[in-house]
Short mmCIF file of C-alpha atoms in Angstrom, two decimals:
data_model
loop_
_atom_site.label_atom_id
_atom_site.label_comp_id
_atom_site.label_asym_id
_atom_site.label_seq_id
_atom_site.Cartn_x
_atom_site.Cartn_y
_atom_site.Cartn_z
CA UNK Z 7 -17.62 10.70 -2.69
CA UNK Z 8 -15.18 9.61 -6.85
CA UNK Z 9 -17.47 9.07 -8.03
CA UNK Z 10 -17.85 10.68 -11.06
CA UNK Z 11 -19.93 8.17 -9.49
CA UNK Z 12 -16.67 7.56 -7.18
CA UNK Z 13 -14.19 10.64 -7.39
CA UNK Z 14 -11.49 10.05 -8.64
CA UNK Z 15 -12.05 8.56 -12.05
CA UNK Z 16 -11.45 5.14 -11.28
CA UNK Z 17 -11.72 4.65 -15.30
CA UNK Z 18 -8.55 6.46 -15.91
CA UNK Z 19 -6.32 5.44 -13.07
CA UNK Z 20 -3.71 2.78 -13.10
CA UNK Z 21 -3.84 -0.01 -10.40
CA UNK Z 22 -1.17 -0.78 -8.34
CA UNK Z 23 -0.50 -3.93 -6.79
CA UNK Z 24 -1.65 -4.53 -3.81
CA UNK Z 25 1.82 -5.22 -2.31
CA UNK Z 26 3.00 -1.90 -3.09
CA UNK Z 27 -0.60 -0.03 -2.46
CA UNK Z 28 0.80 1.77 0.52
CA UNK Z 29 4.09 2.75 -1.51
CA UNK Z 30 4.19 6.52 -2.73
CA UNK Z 31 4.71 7.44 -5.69
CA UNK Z 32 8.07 8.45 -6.93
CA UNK Z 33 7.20 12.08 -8.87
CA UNK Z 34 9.65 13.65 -11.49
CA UNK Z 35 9.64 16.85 -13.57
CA UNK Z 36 11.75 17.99 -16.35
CA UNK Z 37 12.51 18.52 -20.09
CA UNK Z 38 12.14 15.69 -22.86
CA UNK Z 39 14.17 17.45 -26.06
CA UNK Z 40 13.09 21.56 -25.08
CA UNK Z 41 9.09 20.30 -23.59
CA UNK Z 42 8.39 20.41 -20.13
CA UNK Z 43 7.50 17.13 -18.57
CA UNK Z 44 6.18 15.53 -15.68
CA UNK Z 45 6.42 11.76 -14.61
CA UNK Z 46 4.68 9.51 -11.53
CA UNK Z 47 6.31 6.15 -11.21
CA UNK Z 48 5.48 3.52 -8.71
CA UNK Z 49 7.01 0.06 -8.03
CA UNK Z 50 5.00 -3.02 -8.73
CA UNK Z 51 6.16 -6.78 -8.47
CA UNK Z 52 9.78 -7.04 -8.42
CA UNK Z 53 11.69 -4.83 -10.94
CA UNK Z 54 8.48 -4.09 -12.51
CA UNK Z 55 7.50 0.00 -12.55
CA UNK Z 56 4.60 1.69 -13.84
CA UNK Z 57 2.98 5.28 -14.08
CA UNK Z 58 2.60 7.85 -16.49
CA UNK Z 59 3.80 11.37 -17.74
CA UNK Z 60 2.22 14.25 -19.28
CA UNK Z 61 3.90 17.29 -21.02
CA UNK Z 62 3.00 20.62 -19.76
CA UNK Z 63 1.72 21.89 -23.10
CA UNK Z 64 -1.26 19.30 -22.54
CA UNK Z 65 -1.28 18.04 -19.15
CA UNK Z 66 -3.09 14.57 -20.24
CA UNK Z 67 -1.56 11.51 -19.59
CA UNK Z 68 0.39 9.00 -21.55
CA UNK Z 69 0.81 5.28 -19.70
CA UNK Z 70 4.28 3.83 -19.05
CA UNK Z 71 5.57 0.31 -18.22
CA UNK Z 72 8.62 -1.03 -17.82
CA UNK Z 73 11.36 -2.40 -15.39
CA UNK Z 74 14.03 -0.73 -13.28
CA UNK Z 75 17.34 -2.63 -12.84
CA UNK Z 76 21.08 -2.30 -11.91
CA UNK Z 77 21.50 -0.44 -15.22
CA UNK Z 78 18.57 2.03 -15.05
CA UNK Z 79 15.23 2.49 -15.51
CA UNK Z 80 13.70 0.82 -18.93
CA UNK Z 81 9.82 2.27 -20.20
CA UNK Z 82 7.88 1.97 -22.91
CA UNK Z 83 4.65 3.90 -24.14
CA UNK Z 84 2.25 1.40 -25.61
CA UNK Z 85 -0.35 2.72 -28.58
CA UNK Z 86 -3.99 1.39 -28.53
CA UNK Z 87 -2.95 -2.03 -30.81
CA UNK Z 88 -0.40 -2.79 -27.68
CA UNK Z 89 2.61 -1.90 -30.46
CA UNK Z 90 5.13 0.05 -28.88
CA UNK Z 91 5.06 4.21 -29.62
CA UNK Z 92 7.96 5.31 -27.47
CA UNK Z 93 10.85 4.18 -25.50
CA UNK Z 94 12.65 5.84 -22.64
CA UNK Z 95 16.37 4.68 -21.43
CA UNK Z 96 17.52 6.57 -18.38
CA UNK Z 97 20.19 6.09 -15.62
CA UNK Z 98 19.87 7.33 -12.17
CA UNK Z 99 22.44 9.71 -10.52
CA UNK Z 100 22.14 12.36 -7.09
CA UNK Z 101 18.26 12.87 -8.08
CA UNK Z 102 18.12 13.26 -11.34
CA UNK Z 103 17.33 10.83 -14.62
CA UNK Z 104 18.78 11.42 -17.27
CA UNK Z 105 18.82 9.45 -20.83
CA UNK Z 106 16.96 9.38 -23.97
CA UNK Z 107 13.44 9.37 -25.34
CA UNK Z 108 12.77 7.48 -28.40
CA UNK Z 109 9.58 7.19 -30.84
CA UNK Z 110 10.58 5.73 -34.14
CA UNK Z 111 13.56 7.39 -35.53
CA UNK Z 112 13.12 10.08 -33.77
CA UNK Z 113 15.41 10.52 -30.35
CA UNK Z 114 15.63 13.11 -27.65
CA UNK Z 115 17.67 13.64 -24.61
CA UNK Z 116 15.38 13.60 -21.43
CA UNK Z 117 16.85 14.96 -18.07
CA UNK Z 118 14.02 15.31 -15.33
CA UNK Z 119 14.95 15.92 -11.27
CA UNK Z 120 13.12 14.58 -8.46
CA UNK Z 121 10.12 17.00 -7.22
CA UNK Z 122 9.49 16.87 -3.28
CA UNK Z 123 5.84 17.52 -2.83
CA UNK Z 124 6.19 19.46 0.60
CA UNK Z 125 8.83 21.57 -0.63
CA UNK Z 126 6.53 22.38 -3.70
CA UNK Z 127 3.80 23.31 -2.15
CA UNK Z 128 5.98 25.48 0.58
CA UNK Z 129 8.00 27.35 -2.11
CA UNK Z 130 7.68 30.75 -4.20
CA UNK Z 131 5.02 29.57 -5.98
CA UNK Z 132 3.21 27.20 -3.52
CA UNK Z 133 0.07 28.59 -3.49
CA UNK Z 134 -0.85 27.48 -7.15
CA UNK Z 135 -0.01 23.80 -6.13
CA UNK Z 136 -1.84 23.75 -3.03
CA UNK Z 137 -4.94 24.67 -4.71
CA UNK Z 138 -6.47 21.08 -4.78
CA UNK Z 139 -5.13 20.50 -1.27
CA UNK Z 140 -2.68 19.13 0.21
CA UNK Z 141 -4.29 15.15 -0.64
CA UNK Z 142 -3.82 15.68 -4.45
CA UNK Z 143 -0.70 14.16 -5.73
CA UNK Z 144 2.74 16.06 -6.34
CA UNK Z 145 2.07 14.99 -9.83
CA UNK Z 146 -1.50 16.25 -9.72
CA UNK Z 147 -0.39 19.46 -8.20
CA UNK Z 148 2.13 20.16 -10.95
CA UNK Z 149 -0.66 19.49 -12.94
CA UNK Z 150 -2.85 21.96 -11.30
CA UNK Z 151 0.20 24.36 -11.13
CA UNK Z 152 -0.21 25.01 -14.78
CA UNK Z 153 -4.47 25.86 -14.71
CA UNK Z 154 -5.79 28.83 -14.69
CA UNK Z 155 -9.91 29.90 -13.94
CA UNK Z 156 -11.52 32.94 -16.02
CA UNK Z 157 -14.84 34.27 -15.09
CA UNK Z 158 -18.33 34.04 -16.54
CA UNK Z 159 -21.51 34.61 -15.05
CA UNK Z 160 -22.86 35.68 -11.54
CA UNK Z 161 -25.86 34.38 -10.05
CA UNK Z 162 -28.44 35.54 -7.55
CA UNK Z 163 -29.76 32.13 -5.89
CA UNK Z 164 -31.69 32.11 -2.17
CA UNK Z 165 -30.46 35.10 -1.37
CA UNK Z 166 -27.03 34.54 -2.25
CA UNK Z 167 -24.44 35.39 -5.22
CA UNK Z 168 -22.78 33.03 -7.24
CA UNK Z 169 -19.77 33.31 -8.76
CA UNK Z 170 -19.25 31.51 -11.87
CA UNK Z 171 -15.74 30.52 -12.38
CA UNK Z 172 -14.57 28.29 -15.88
CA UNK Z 173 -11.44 26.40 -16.33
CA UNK Z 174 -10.85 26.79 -20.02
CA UNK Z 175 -8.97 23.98 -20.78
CA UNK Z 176 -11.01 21.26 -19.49
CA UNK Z 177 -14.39 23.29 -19.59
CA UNK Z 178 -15.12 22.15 -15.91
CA UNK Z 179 -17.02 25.15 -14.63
CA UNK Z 180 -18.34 25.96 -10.27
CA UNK Z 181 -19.26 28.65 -8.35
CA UNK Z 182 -18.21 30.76 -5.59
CA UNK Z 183 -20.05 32.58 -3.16
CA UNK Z 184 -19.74 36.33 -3.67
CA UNK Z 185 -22.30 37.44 -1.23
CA UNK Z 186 -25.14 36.54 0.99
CA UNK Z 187 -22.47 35.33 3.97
CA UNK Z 188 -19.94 36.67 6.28
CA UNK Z 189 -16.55 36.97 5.21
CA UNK Z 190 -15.18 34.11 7.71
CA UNK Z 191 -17.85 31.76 6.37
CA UNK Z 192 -17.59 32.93 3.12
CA UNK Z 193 -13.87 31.71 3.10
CA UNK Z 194 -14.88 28.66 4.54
CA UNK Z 195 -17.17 27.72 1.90
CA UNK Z 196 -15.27 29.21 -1.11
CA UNK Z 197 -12.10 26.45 0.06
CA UNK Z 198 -14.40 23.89 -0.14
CA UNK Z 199 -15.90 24.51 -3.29
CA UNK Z 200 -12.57 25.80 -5.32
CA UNK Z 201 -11.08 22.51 -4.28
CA UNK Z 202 -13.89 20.55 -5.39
CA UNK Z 203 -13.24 22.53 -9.02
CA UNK Z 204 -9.48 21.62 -8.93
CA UNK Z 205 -10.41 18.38 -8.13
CA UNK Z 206 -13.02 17.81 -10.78
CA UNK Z 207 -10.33 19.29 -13.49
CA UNK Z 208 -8.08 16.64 -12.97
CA UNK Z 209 -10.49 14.40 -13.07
CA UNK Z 210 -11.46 15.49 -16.86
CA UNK Z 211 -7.71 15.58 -17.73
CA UNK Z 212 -6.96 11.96 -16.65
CA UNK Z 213 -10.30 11.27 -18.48
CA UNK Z 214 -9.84 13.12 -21.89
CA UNK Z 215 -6.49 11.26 -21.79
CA UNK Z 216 -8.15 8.96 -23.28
CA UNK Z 217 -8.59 8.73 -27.43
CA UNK Z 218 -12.32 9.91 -28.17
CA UNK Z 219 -12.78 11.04 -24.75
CA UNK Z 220 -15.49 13.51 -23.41
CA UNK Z 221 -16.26 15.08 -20.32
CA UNK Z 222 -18.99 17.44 -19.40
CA UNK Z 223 -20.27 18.78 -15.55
CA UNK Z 224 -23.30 19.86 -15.21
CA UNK Z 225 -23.60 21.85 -11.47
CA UNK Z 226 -27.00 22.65 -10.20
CA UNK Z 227 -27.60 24.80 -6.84
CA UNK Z 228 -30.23 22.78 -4.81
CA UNK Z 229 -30.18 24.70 -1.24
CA UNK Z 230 -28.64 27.36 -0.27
CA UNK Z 231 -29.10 29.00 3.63
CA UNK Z 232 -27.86 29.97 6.77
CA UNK Z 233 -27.17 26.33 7.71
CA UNK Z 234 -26.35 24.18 4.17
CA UNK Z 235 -25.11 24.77 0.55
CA UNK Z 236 -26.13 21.94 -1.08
CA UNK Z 237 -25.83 20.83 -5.09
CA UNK Z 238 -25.74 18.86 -7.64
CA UNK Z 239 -22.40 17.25 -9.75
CA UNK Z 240 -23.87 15.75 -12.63
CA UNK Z 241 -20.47 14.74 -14.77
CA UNK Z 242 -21.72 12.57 -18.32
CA UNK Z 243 -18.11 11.25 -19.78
CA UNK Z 244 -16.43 8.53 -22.24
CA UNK Z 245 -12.35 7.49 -20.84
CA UNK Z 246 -12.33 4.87 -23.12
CA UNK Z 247 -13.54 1.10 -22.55
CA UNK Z 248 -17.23 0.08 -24.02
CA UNK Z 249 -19.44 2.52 -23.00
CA UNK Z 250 -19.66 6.34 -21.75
CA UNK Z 251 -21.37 6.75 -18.33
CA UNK Z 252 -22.55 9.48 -16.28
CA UNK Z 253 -23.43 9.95 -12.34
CA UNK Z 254 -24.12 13.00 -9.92
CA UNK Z 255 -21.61 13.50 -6.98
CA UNK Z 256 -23.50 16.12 -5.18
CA UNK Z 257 -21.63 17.50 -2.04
CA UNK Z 258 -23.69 19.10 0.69
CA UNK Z 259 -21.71 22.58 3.01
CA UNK Z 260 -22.09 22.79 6.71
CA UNK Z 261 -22.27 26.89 6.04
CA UNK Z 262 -21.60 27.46 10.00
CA UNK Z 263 -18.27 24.88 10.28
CA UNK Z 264 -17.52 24.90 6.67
CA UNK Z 265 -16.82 21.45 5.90
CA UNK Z 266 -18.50 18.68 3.92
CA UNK Z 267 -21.10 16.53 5.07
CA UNK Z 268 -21.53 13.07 4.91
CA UNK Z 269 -25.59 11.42 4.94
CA UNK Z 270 -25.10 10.72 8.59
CA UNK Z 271 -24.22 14.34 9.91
CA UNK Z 272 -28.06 15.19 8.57
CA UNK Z 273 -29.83 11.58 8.92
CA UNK Z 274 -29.02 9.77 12.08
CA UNK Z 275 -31.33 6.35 12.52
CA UNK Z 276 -28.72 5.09 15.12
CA UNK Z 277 -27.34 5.91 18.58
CA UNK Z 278 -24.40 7.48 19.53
CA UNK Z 279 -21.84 9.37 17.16
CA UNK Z 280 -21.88 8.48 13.52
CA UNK Z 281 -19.31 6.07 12.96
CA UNK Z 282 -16.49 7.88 10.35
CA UNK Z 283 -14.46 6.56 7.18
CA UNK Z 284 -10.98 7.73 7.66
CA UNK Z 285 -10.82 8.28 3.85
CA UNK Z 286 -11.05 6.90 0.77
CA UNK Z 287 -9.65 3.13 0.45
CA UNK Z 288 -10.25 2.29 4.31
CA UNK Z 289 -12.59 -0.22 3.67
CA UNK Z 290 -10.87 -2.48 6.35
CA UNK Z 291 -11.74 0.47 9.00
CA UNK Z 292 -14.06 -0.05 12.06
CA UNK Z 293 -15.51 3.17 10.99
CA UNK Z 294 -16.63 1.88 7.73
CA UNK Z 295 -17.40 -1.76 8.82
CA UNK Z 296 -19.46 0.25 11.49
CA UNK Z 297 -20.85 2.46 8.92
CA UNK Z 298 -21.46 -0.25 5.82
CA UNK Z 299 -23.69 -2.13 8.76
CA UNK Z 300 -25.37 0.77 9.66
CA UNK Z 301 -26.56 1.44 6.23
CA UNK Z 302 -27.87 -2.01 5.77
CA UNK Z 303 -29.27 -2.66 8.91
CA UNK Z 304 -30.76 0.25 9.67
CA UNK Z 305 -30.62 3.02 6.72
CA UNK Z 306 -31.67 0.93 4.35
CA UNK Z 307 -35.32 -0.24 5.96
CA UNK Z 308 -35.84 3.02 6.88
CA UNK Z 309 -35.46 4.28 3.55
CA UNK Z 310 -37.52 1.75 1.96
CA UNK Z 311 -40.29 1.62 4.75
CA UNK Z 312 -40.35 5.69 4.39
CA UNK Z 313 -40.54 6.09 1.23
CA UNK Z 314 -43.49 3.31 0.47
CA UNK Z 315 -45.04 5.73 3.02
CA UNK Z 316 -44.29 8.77 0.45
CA UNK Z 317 -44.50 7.43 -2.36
CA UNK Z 318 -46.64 3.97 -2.81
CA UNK Z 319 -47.11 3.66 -6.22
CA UNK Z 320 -43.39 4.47 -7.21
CA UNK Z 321 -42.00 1.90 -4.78
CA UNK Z 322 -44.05 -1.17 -5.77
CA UNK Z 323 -42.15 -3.66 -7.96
CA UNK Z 324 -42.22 -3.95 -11.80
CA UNK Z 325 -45.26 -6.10 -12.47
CA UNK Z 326 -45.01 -9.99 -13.94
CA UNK Z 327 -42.46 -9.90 -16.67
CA UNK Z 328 -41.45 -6.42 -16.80
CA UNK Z 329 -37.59 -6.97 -16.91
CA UNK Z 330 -37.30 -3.35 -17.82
CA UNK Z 331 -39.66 -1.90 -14.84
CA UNK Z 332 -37.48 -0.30 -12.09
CA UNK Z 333 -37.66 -2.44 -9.28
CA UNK Z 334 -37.67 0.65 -6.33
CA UNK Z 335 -38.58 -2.18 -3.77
CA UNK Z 336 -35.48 -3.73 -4.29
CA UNK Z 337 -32.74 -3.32 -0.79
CA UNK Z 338 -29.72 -3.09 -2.76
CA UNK Z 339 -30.32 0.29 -4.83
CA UNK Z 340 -30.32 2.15 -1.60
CA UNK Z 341 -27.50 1.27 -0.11
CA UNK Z 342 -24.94 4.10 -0.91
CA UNK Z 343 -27.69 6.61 -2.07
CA UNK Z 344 -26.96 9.64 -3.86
CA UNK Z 345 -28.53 12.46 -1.60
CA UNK Z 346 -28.28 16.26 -1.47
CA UNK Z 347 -31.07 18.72 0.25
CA UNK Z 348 -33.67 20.94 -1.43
CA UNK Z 349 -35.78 23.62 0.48
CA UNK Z 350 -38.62 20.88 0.64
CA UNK Z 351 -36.40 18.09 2.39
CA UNK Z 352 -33.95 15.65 1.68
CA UNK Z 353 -32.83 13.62 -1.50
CA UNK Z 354 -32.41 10.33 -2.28
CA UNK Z 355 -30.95 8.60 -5.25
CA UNK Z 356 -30.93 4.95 -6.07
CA UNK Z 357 -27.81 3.44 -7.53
CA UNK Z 358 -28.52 0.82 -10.25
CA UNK Z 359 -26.57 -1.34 -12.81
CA UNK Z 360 -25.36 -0.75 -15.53
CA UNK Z 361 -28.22 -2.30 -17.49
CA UNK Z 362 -30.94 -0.15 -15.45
CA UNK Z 363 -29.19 3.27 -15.14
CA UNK Z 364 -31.95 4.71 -16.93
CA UNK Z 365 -33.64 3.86 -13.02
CA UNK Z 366 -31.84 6.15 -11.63
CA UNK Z 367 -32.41 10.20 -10.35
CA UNK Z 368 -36.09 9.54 -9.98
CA UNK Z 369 -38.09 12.94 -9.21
CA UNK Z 370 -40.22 11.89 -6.90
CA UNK Z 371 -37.73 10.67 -3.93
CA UNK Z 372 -37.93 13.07 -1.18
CA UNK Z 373 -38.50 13.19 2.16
CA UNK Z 374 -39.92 16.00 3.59
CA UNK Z 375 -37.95 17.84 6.66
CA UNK Z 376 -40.51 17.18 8.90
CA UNK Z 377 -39.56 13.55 8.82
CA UNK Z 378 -35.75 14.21 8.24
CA UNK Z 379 -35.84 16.54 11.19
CA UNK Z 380 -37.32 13.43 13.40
CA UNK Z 381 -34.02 11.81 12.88
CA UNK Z 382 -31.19 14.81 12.85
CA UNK Z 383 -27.71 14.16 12.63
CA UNK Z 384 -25.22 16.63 14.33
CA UNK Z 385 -25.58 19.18 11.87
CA UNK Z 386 -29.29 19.66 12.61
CA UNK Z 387 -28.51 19.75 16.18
#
């Protein structure tokens, strides 16, 4: 789903190159002076390397640059005027860097060994860095490693009980389910939504990186029964650049198979099997050239054609020169909708601009179950 629109923050991460997309990155963990560190470094164009570290104390990141060559590996940390704040020297020997860190006058000695992500997450302590799953990042996981939830309210919703869980450092705050479900789907569910906190954490950390930064999630329950969990993500936050932004990333629980659900699994217009993305990136993917033609062949007509049923008024365009009307009629806002369920039907969410975001989370786009339930996916089946 990153999205804060696009999970994960695609405002705080660093771009590789796309010759070296596919390349993991290297991750490394150890002391600068007496402070715990951690480091990610990938390989860009030639000798070039780039990544970032965070210390322990703070888990946010700092951005490095730099070059590795016959006599080590060369980095700087750049301040916001592009002057540069820090450098680090290090040779390479039997897994390990070692060198020195300098900012000014100031110098350290920096020794950090290579951290294997499988053999993190399989050791003594491996449960803490599995948290996120097994898709986060060793350097996320060591990241994760060092969090720790407290917990605040409980709350009684459609028959269920919520437990509120808070991660103090970030703020970033989800439920569990206490009670209302068997204890094999109750574990189900809880995985899915735990990860999605871990997850979201991170996600503020990278962010708050960031000078002036803030981050805030807003969760709201929308559905919750024997079939679906369903709510709301709504994450308002400023990573630096021009302007802060904001976006829901709802995510919708099969309760019975305990696994997320995609639009298709609950609104099928087309024949066959949904087509699948394989993950995130796989934009070259049959499944989600199948998929993206779906949406605008088919979805997308039926979405508009529906909801001018539903809702006439709302859907006709702005009138004359109303360059600030929301233009509802318009094909591309429903594209990649925003959708979660409600006990009244289904949700859908335009996606506007930049210059028209104020379009967006209407309150009127619904469509009752009746006509969902003409159309079911497999998990209405």
């Amino acid at each position: 789903m990153k999205s804060l629109r696009l999970l994960p923050l695609l405002c705080c991460a660093v771009l590789a190159p796309l010759a070296s997309a596919a390349e993991p990155a290297e991750v490394w963990r150890g002391t600068v002076g007496a402070l715990p560190v951690a480091m990610s470094l990938s390989r860009g164009e030639g000798a070039e390397v780039y990544g970032q570290y965070f210390y322990l104390k703070h888990l946010r990141d700092l951005e490095l640059q730099g070059k590795r060559d016959g006599q080590g590996l060369h980095l700087e940390v750049r301040s916001r005027d592009d002057a540069v704040a820090e450098r680090w020297e290090l040779s390479e020997k039997d897994g390990a860097l070692e060198g020195q860190w300098r900012a000014g006058k100031r110098t350290l000695p920096v020794r950090l060994q290579r951290v294997d992500a499988e053999a993190l997450r399989a050791g003594r302590d491996g449960e803490r860095y599995r948290r996120a799953g097994d898709d986060v990042s060793g350097f996320d996981a060591l990241r994760i490693g060092e969090l720790n939830l407290e917990k605040t309210k409980t709350q009684q919703f459609q028959g269920h009980r919520l437990q509120w869980w808070r991660e103090p450092r970030t703020g970033v705050e989800l439920f569990t389910v206490e009670a209302g479900l068997d204890e094999p789907a109750r574990a189900r569910v809880n995985r899915i939504l735990s990860q999605r906190l871990w997850h979201t954490a991170i996600d503020a950390l990278q962010c708050t990186s960031a000078a002036n930064s803030e981050f805030d999630l807003t969760v709201t329950p929308r559905l919750f029964d024997r079939r679906f969990l369903s709510l709301s993500l709504m994450t308002s936050y400023y990573c630096g650049g021009a302007h802060p932004d904001f976006g829901d990333s709802p995510l919708t629980i099969d309760v019975r198979e305990g696994r997320e659900l995609a639009l298709e699994d609950v609104l099928w217009l087309g024949k066959g099997a949904p087509p699948r993305r394989t993950g995130p990136g796989d934009y070259d993917s049959p499944g989600y050239k199948r998929l993206d033609q779906y949406r605008e062949s088919t979805l997308v007509p039926w979405t508009l054609k529906t909801l001018a049923g539903l809702h006439p008024r709302e859907m006709m365009p702005p009138k004359g020169d109303d360059e600030d009307g929301c233009d509802y009629s318009d094909p591309g806002v429903w594209g990649t909708s925003i959708w979660y369920l409600t006990p009244d039907g289904l949700y859908l969410g335009p996606y506007f601009a930049r210059v028209a975001r104020a379009c967006e989370y209407p309150d009127w786009s619904l469509v009752p179950w009746k006509q969902v339930e003409q159309h079911p996916g497999p998990a209405l089946k």
